[in-house]
Amino acid sequence: MHPLAPDLTKLTIEELNSKHSDLLRRITYAYRIGQPDMVQQLQMLMLDYQNELAERGRKALEEMEKTSKNFKHIIDIQ
């Protein structure tokens, strides 16, 4: 968890994806100019965004499982 990360729970999915893309561009730039410390800080921040996106995806899947009666029978992996 990056100490300067904002409260990501207040952002929309679109805002999270946009900021994640922006961080990827910044990391690429930091690699090009040879700033490993900056890369490390940006990667820590990007990990926070990735974790928030994954958590929201997990919650959406759980909600879908609760609301859909036949959801468990749609995907049958054996």
mmCIF file with all atom_site columns, C-alpha atoms in Angstrom:
data_model
loop_
_atom_site.group_PDB
_atom_site.id
_atom_site.type_symbol
_atom_site.label_atom_id
_atom_site.label_alt_id
_atom_site.label_comp_id
_atom_site.label_asym_id
_atom_site.label_entity_id
_atom_site.label_seq_id
_atom_site.pdbx_PDB_ins_code
_atom_site.Cartn_x
_atom_site.Cartn_y
_atom_site.Cartn_z
_atom_site.occupancy
_atom_site.B_iso_or_equiv
_atom_site.pdbx_formal_charge
_atom_site.auth_seq_id
_atom_site.auth_comp_id
_atom_site.auth_asym_id
_atom_site.auth_atom_id
_atom_site.pdbx_PDB_model_num
ATOM 1  C CA . MET A 1 1  ? 0.000   0.000   0.000   1.00 0.00 ? 1  MET A CA 1
ATOM 2  C CA . HIS A 1 2  ? 1.450   3.310   -1.074  1.00 0.00 ? 2  HIS A CA 1
ATOM 3  C CA . PRO A 1 3  ? 1.367   5.881   1.750   1.00 0.00 ? 3  PRO A CA 1
ATOM 4  C CA . LEU A 1 4  ? 0.314   8.711   -0.588  1.00 0.00 ? 4  LEU A CA 1
ATOM 5  C CA . ALA A 1 5  ? -2.433  6.803   -2.409  1.00 0.00 ? 5  ALA A CA 1
ATOM 6  C CA . PRO A 1 6  ? -5.827  8.518   -2.379  1.00 0.00 ? 6  PRO A CA 1
ATOM 7  C CA . ASP A 1 7  ? -8.983  6.788   -1.170  1.00 0.00 ? 7  ASP A CA 1
ATOM 8  C CA . LEU A 1 8  ? -9.636  4.571   -4.189  1.00 0.00 ? 8  LEU A CA 1
ATOM 9  C CA . THR A 1 9  ? -13.039 3.433   -2.970  1.00 0.00 ? 9  THR A CA 1
ATOM 10 C CA . LYS A 1 10 ? -14.472 6.827   -3.940  1.00 0.00 ? 10 LYS A CA 1
ATOM 11 C CA . LEU A 1 11 ? -13.426 6.500   -7.604  1.00 0.00 ? 11 LEU A CA 1
ATOM 12 C CA . THR A 1 12 ? -15.549 5.009   -10.363 1.00 0.00 ? 12 THR A CA 1
ATOM 13 C CA . ILE A 1 13 ? -14.369 2.022   -12.416 1.00 0.00 ? 13 ILE A CA 1
ATOM 14 C CA . GLU A 1 14 ? -13.704 4.356   -15.353 1.00 0.00 ? 14 GLU A CA 1
ATOM 15 C CA . GLU A 1 15 ? -11.587 6.654   -13.202 1.00 0.00 ? 15 GLU A CA 1
ATOM 16 C CA . LEU A 1 16 ? -9.644  3.695   -11.801 1.00 0.00 ? 16 LEU A CA 1
ATOM 17 C CA . ASN A 1 17 ? -8.946  2.350   -15.291 1.00 0.00 ? 17 ASN A CA 1
ATOM 18 C CA . SER A 1 18 ? -7.931  5.780   -16.543 1.00 0.00 ? 18 SER A CA 1
ATOM 19 C CA . LYS A 1 19 ? -5.539  6.380   -13.657 1.00 0.00 ? 19 LYS A CA 1
ATOM 20 C CA . HIS A 1 20 ? -4.138  2.847   -14.030 1.00 0.00 ? 20 HIS A CA 1
ATOM 21 C CA . SER A 1 21 ? -3.399  3.540   -17.717 1.00 0.00 ? 21 SER A CA 1
ATOM 22 C CA . ASP A 1 22 ? -1.795  6.854   -16.795 1.00 0.00 ? 22 ASP A CA 1
ATOM 23 C CA . LEU A 1 23 ? 0.437   5.110   -14.260 1.00 0.00 ? 23 LEU A CA 1
ATOM 24 C CA . LEU A 1 24 ? 1.545   2.616   -16.918 1.00 0.00 ? 24 LEU A CA 1
ATOM 25 C CA . ARG A 1 25 ? 2.573   5.494   -19.195 1.00 0.00 ? 25 ARG A CA 1
ATOM 26 C CA . ARG A 1 26 ? 4.458   7.162   -16.346 1.00 0.00 ? 26 ARG A CA 1
ATOM 27 C CA . ILE A 1 27 ? 6.259   3.939   -15.439 1.00 0.00 ? 27 ILE A CA 1
ATOM 28 C CA . THR A 1 28 ? 7.336   3.504   -19.060 1.00 0.00 ? 28 THR A CA 1
ATOM 29 C CA . TYR A 1 29 ? 8.651   7.058   -19.103 1.00 0.00 ? 29 TYR A CA 1
ATOM 30 C CA . ALA A 1 30 ? 10.502  6.569   -15.803 1.00 0.00 ? 30 ALA A CA 1
ATOM 31 C CA . TYR A 1 31 ? 12.162  3.430   -17.197 1.00 0.00 ? 31 TYR A CA 1
ATOM 32 C CA . ARG A 1 32 ? 13.262  5.337   -20.298 1.00 0.00 ? 32 ARG A CA 1
ATOM 33 C CA . ILE A 1 33 ? 14.869  8.169   -18.371 1.00 0.00 ? 33 ILE A CA 1
ATOM 34 C CA . GLY A 1 34 ? 16.565  5.807   -15.928 1.00 0.00 ? 34 GLY A CA 1
ATOM 35 C CA . GLN A 1 35 ? 14.757  6.611   -12.681 1.00 0.00 ? 35 GLN A CA 1
ATOM 36 C CA . PRO A 1 36 ? 14.490  3.293   -10.772 1.00 0.00 ? 36 PRO A CA 1
ATOM 37 C CA . ASP A 1 37 ? 13.289  4.976   -7.568  1.00 0.00 ? 37 ASP A CA 1
ATOM 38 C CA . MET A 1 38 ? 10.449  6.639   -9.424  1.00 0.00 ? 38 MET A CA 1
ATOM 39 C CA . VAL A 1 39 ? 9.572   3.321   -11.104 1.00 0.00 ? 39 VAL A CA 1
ATOM 40 C CA . GLN A 1 40 ? 9.382   1.613   -7.720  1.00 0.00 ? 40 GLN A CA 1
ATOM 41 C CA . GLN A 1 41 ? 7.086   4.274   -6.263  1.00 0.00 ? 41 GLN A CA 1
ATOM 42 C CA . LEU A 1 42 ? 4.813   4.217   -9.305  1.00 0.00 ? 42 LEU A CA 1
ATOM 43 C CA . GLN A 1 43 ? 4.647   0.424   -9.223  1.00 0.00 ? 43 GLN A CA 1
ATOM 44 C CA . MET A 1 44 ? 3.580   0.520   -5.585  1.00 0.00 ? 44 MET A CA 1
ATOM 45 C CA . LEU A 1 45 ? 0.841   2.997   -6.454  1.00 0.00 ? 45 LEU A CA 1
ATOM 46 C CA . MET A 1 46 ? -0.235  0.959   -9.490  1.00 0.00 ? 46 MET A CA 1
ATOM 47 C CA . LEU A 1 47 ? -0.522  -2.129  -7.296  1.00 0.00 ? 47 LEU A CA 1
ATOM 48 C CA . ASP A 1 48 ? -3.047  -0.269  -5.137  1.00 0.00 ? 48 ASP A CA 1
ATOM 49 C CA . TYR A 1 49 ? -5.144  0.490   -8.230  1.00 0.00 ? 49 TYR A CA 1
ATOM 50 C CA . GLN A 1 50 ? -4.892  -3.129  -9.424  1.00 0.00 ? 50 GLN A CA 1
ATOM 51 C CA . ASN A 1 51 ? -5.965  -4.419  -6.019  1.00 0.00 ? 51 ASN A CA 1
ATOM 52 C CA . GLU A 1 52 ? -8.970  -2.078  -5.941  1.00 0.00 ? 52 GLU A CA 1
ATOM 53 C CA . LEU A 1 53 ? -10.025 -3.158  -9.437  1.00 0.00 ? 53 LEU A CA 1
ATOM 54 C CA . ALA A 1 54 ? -9.657  -6.834  -8.484  1.00 0.00 ? 54 ALA A CA 1
ATOM 55 C CA . GLU A 1 55 ? -11.646 -6.334  -5.283  1.00 0.00 ? 55 GLU A CA 1
ATOM 56 C CA . ARG A 1 56 ? -14.482 -4.650  -7.167  1.00 0.00 ? 56 ARG A CA 1
ATOM 57 C CA . GLY A 1 57 ? -14.500 -7.450  -9.722  1.00 0.00 ? 57 GLY A CA 1
ATOM 58 C CA . ARG A 1 58 ? -14.686 -10.028 -6.956  1.00 0.00 ? 58 ARG A CA 1
ATOM 59 C CA . LYS A 1 59 ? -17.579 -8.191  -5.289  1.00 0.00 ? 59 LYS A CA 1
ATOM 60 C CA . ALA A 1 60 ? -19.432 -7.897  -8.599  1.00 0.00 ? 60 ALA A CA 1
ATOM 61 C CA . LEU A 1 61 ? -19.040 -11.624 -9.202  1.00 0.00 ? 61 LEU A CA 1
ATOM 62 C CA . GLU A 1 62 ? -20.310 -12.442 -5.711  1.00 0.00 ? 62 GLU A CA 1
ATOM 63 C CA . GLU A 1 63 ? -23.303 -10.156 -6.231  1.00 0.00 ? 63 GLU A CA 1
ATOM 64 C CA . MET A 1 64 ? -24.034 -11.804 -9.570  1.00 0.00 ? 64 MET A CA 1
ATOM 65 C CA . GLU A 1 65 ? -23.895 -15.231 -7.934  1.00 0.00 ? 65 GLU A CA 1
ATOM 66 C CA . LYS A 1 66 ? -26.387 -14.101 -5.291  1.00 0.00 ? 66 LYS A CA 1
ATOM 67 C CA . THR A 1 67 ? -28.857 -12.555 -7.728  1.00 0.00 ? 67 THR A CA 1
ATOM 68 C CA . SER A 1 68 ? -28.721 -15.211 -10.443 1.00 0.00 ? 68 SER A CA 1
ATOM 69 C CA . LYS A 1 69 ? -30.360 -18.487 -9.472  1.00 0.00 ? 69 LYS A CA 1
ATOM 70 C CA . ASN A 1 70 ? -28.726 -20.537 -12.214 1.00 0.00 ? 70 ASN A CA 1
ATOM 71 C CA . PHE A 1 71 ? -25.309 -18.879 -12.210 1.00 0.00 ? 71 PHE A CA 1
ATOM 72 C CA . LYS A 1 72 ? -23.565 -21.906 -10.760 1.00 0.00 ? 72 LYS A CA 1
ATOM 73 C CA . HIS A 1 73 ? -24.802 -24.060 -13.623 1.00 0.00 ? 73 HIS A CA 1
ATOM 74 C CA . ILE A 1 74 ? -23.651 -21.699 -16.384 1.00 0.00 ? 74 ILE A CA 1
ATOM 75 C CA . ILE A 1 75 ? -19.962 -22.491 -15.999 1.00 0.00 ? 75 ILE A CA 1
ATOM 76 C CA . ASP A 1 76 ? -19.282 -26.129 -15.302 1.00 0.00 ? 76 ASP A CA 1
ATOM 77 C CA . ILE A 1 77 ? -15.572 -26.772 -14.860 1.00 0.00 ? 77 ILE A CA 1
ATOM 78 C CA . GLN A 1 78 ? -14.686 -30.282 -13.902 1.00 0.00 ? 78 GLN A CA 1
#
